[in-house]
Short mmCIF file of C-alpha atoms in Angstrom, two decimals:
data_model
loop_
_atom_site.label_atom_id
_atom_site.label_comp_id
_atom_site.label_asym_id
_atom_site.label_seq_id
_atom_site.Cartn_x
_atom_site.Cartn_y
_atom_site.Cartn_z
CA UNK C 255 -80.95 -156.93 136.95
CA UNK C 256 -78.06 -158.92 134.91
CA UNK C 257 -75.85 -156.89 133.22
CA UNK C 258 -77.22 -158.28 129.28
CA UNK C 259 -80.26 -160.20 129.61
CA UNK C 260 -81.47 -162.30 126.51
CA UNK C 261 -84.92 -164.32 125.93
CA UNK C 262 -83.29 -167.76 126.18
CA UNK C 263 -85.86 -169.09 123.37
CA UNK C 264 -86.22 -171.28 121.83
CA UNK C 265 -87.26 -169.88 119.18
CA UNK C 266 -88.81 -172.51 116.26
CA UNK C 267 -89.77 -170.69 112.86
CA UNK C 268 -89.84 -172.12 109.10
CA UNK C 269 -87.98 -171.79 106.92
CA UNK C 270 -88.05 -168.54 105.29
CA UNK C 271 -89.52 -166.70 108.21
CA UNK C 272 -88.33 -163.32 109.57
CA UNK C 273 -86.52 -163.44 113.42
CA UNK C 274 -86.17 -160.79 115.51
CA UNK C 275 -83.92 -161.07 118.86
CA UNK C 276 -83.75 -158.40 121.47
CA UNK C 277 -81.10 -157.85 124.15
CA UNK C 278 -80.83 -155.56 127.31
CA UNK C 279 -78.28 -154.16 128.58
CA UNK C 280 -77.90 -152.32 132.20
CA UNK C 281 -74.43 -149.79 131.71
CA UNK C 282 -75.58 -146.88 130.13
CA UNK C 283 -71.71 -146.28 129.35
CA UNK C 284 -71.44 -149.33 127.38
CA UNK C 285 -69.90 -148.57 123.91
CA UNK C 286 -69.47 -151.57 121.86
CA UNK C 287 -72.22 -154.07 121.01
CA UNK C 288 -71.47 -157.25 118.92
CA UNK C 289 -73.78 -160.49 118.41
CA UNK C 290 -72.24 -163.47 118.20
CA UNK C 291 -73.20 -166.74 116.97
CA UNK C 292 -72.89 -170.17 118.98
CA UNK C 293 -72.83 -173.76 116.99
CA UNK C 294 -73.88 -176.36 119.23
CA UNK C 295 -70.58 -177.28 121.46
CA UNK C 296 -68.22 -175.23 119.13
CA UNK C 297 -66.69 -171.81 119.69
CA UNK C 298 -68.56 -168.49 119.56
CA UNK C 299 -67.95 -166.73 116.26
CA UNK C 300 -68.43 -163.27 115.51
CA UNK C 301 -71.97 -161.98 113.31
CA UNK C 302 -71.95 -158.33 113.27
CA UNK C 303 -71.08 -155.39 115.51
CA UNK C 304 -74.11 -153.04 115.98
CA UNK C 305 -73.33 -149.46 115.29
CA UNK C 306 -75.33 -146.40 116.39
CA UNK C 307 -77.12 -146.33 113.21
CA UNK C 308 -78.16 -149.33 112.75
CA UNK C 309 -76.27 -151.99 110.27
CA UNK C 310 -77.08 -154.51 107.75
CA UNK C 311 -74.97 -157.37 106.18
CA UNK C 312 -77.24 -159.50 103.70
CA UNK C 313 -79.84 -160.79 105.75
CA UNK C 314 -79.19 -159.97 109.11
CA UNK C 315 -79.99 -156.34 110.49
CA UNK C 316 -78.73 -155.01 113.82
CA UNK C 317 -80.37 -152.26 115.52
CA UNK C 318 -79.39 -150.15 118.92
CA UNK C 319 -81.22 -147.95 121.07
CA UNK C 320 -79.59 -146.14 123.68
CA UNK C 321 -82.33 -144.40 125.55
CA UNK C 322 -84.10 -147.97 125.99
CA UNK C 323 -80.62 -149.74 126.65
CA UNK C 324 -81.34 -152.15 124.34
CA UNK C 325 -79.93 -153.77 120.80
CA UNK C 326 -82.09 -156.20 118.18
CA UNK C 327 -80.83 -158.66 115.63
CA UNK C 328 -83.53 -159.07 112.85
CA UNK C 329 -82.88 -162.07 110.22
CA UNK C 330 -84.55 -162.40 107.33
CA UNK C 331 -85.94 -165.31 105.39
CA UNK C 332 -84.32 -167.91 107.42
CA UNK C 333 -82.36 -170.73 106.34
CA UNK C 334 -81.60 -174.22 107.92
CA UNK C 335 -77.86 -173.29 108.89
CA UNK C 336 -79.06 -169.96 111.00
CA UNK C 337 -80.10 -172.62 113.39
CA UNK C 338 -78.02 -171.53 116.25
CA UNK C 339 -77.65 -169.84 119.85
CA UNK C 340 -77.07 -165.95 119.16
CA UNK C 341 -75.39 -164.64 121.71
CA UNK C 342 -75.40 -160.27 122.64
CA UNK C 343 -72.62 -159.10 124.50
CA UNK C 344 -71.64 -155.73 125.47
CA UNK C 345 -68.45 -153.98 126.57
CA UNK C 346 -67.65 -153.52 130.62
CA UNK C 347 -67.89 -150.67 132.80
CA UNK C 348 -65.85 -147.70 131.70
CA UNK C 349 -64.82 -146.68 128.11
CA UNK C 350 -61.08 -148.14 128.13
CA UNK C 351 -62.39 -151.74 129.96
CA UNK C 352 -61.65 -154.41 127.48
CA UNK C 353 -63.77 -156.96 129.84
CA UNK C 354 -66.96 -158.18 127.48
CA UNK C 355 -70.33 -159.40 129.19
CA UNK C 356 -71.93 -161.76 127.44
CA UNK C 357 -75.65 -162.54 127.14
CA UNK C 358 -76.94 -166.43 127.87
CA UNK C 359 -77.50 -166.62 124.49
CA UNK C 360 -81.09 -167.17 122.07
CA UNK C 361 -81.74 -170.45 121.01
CA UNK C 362 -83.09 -170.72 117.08
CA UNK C 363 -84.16 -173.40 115.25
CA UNK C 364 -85.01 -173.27 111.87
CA UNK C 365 -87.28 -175.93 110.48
CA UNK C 366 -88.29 -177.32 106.92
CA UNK S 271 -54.33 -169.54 107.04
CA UNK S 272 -53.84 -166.70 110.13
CA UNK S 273 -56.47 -168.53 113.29
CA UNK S 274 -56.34 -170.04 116.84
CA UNK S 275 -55.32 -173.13 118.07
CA UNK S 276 -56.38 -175.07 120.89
CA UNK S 277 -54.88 -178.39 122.40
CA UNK S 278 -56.08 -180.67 123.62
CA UNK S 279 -59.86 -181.04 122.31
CA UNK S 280 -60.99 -183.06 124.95
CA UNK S 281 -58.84 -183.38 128.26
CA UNK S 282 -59.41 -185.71 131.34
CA UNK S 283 -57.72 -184.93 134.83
CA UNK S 284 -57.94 -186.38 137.82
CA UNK S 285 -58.49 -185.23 141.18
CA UNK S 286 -55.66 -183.29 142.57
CA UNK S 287 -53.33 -182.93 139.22
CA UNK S 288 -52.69 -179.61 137.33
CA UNK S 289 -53.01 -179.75 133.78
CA UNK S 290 -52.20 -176.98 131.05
CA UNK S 291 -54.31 -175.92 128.22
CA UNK S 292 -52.83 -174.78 124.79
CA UNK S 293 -53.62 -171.48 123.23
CA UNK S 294 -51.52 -170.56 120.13
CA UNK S 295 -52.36 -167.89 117.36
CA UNK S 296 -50.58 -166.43 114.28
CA UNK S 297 -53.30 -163.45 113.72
CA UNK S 298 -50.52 -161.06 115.27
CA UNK S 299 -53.12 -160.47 117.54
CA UNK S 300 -52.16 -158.33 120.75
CA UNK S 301 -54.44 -159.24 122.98
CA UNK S 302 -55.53 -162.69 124.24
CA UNK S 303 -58.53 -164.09 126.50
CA UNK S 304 -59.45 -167.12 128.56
CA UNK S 305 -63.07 -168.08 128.85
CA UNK S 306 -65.20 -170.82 130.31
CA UNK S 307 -68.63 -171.75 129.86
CA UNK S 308 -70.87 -173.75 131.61
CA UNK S 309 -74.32 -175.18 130.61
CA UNK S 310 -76.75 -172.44 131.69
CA UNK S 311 -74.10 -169.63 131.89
CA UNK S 312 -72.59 -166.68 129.99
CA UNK S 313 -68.96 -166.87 128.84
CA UNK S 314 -67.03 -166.03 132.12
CA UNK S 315 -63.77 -164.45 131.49
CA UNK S 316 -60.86 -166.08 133.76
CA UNK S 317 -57.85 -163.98 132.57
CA UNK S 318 -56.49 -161.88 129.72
CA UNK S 319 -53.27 -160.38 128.23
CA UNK S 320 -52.86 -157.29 126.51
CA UNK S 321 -48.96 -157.61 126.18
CA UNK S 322 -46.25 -160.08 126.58
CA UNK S 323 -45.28 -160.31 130.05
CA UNK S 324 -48.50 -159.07 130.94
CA UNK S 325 -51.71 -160.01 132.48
CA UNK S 326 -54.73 -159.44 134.47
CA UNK S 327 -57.13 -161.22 136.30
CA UNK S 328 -60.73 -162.00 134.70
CA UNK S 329 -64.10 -162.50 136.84
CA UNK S 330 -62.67 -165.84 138.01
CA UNK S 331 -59.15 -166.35 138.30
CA UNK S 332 -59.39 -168.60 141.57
CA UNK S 333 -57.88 -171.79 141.14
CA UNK S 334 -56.22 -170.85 137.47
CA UNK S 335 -52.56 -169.35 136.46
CA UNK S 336 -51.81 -168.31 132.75
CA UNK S 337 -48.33 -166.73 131.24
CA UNK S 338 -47.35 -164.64 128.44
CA UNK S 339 -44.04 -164.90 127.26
CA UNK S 340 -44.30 -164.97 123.26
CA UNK S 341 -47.23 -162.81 121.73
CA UNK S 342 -48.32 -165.90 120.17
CA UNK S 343 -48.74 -167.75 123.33
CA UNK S 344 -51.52 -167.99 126.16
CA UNK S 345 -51.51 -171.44 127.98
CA UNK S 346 -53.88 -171.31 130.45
CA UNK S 347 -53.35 -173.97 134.05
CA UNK S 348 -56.18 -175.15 135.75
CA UNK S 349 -54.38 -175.85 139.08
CA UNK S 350 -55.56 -178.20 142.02
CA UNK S 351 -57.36 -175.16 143.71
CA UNK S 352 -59.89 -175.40 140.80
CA UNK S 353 -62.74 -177.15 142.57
CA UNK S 354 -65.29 -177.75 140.08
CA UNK S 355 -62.79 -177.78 136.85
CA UNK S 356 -65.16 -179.37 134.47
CA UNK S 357 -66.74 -177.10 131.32
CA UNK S 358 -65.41 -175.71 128.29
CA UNK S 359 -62.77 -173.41 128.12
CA UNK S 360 -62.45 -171.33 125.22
CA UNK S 361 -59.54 -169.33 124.22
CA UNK S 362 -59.88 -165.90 121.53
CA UNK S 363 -57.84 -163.45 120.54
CA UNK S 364 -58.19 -159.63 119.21
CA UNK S 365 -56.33 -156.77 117.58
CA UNK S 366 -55.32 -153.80 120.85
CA UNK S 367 -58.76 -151.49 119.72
CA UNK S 368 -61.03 -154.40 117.81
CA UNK S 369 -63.76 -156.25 119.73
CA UNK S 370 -64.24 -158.61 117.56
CA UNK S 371 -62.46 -161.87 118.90
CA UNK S 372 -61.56 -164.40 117.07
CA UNK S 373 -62.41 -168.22 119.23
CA UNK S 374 -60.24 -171.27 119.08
CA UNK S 375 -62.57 -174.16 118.82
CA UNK S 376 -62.14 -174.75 122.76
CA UNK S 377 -60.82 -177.72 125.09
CA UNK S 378 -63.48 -179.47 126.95
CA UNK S 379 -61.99 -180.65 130.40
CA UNK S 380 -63.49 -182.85 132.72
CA UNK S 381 -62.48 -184.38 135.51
CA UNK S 382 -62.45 -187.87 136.37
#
């Protein structure tokens, strides 16, 4: 099993469509979960961390779930520049490891 | 504005020759990370540096050296022992406790 595992995608959706991503995750002592976002041949940039709780900013909505081992981006009424690769990662082994495993990434595509 | 720098954008070597990648940022950021990333693959972490003076190997340090003498600084050598060089190498950065990295926009090296 890879240690985050993503559905590659891609995922094609109109404009103004709701998105949901999932991501696993194998360490059960993993404590930090981000998404990222991926432009097309440009740097990863950070969307949101995802909290215990669950977190919102605007139109994007991250969601964990320890006992499955798994965390969710949801977006909400797409627009043309969330076209992107969205990209889970997770903290290493062991609470003080700074390492960060990243997903393969989930291609979307927002159309007119 | 506080970011990261990367230089060159685009970098050609030839067989045999070392060449040095540029990382520079002014985000007083403690901590500093080189990545690569393939077509098909996850970001795989090649080294990282928590202090100056300091640093540890990454998943796949074979074939690369990197220094840290000024906090600002992380150049990253892809040395002769790198046998399959080519991809994109991305450098971030991130406050001692904070996940959240910020990305240079990356060097794309290939090999000629």
């Amino acid at each position: 099993r890879k240690e985050v595992e993503q559905d590659p995608g891609p995922f094609n959706v109109p404009e103004g469509a709701t998105v949901a991503f999932n991501c696993t995750y194998s360490n059960s002592a993993s404590q930090s979960f981000f998404w990222y976002r991926q432009d097309c041949r440009k740097e990863p940039k950070l969307l949101m961390s995802v909290y215990s709780s669950g977190n919102e900013d605007g139109r994007f909505t991250a969601q964990l779930n320890r006992a499955s081992q798994y965390i969710s981006l949801l977006i909400r009424d797409s627009k043309l520049s969330d076209s992107a690769t969205y990209l889970c990662v997770v903290n290493g082994k062991g609470g003080n490891n700074r390492k960060l495993i990243w997903g393969l990434g989930t291609s979307l595509a927002v159309n007119p | 504005d506080g970011g990261i720098t990367q230089s060159p954008k685009y970098l050609f070597r030839k067989e045999g020759q070392n060449v040095t990648l540029s990382c520079e940022q002014n985000l007083n950021h403690d901590a500093m990370y080189w990545y690569r990333q393939d077509p098909g693959q996850g970001l795989r972490l090649i080294y990282y540096s928590q202090i100056v003076n300091d640093f540890q190997k990454g998943d796949i340090a074979e074939g690369y050296s990197v220094s840290r003498e000024k906090k600002e600084s992380f150049p990253l050598t892809v040395t002769s022992a790198q046998k399959n060089p080519t991809a994109f190498y991305l450098c971030a950065s991130s406050a001692w406790e904070d996940y959240g990295y910020t990305f240079g926009s990356g060097t794309r090296l290939t090999v000629v």
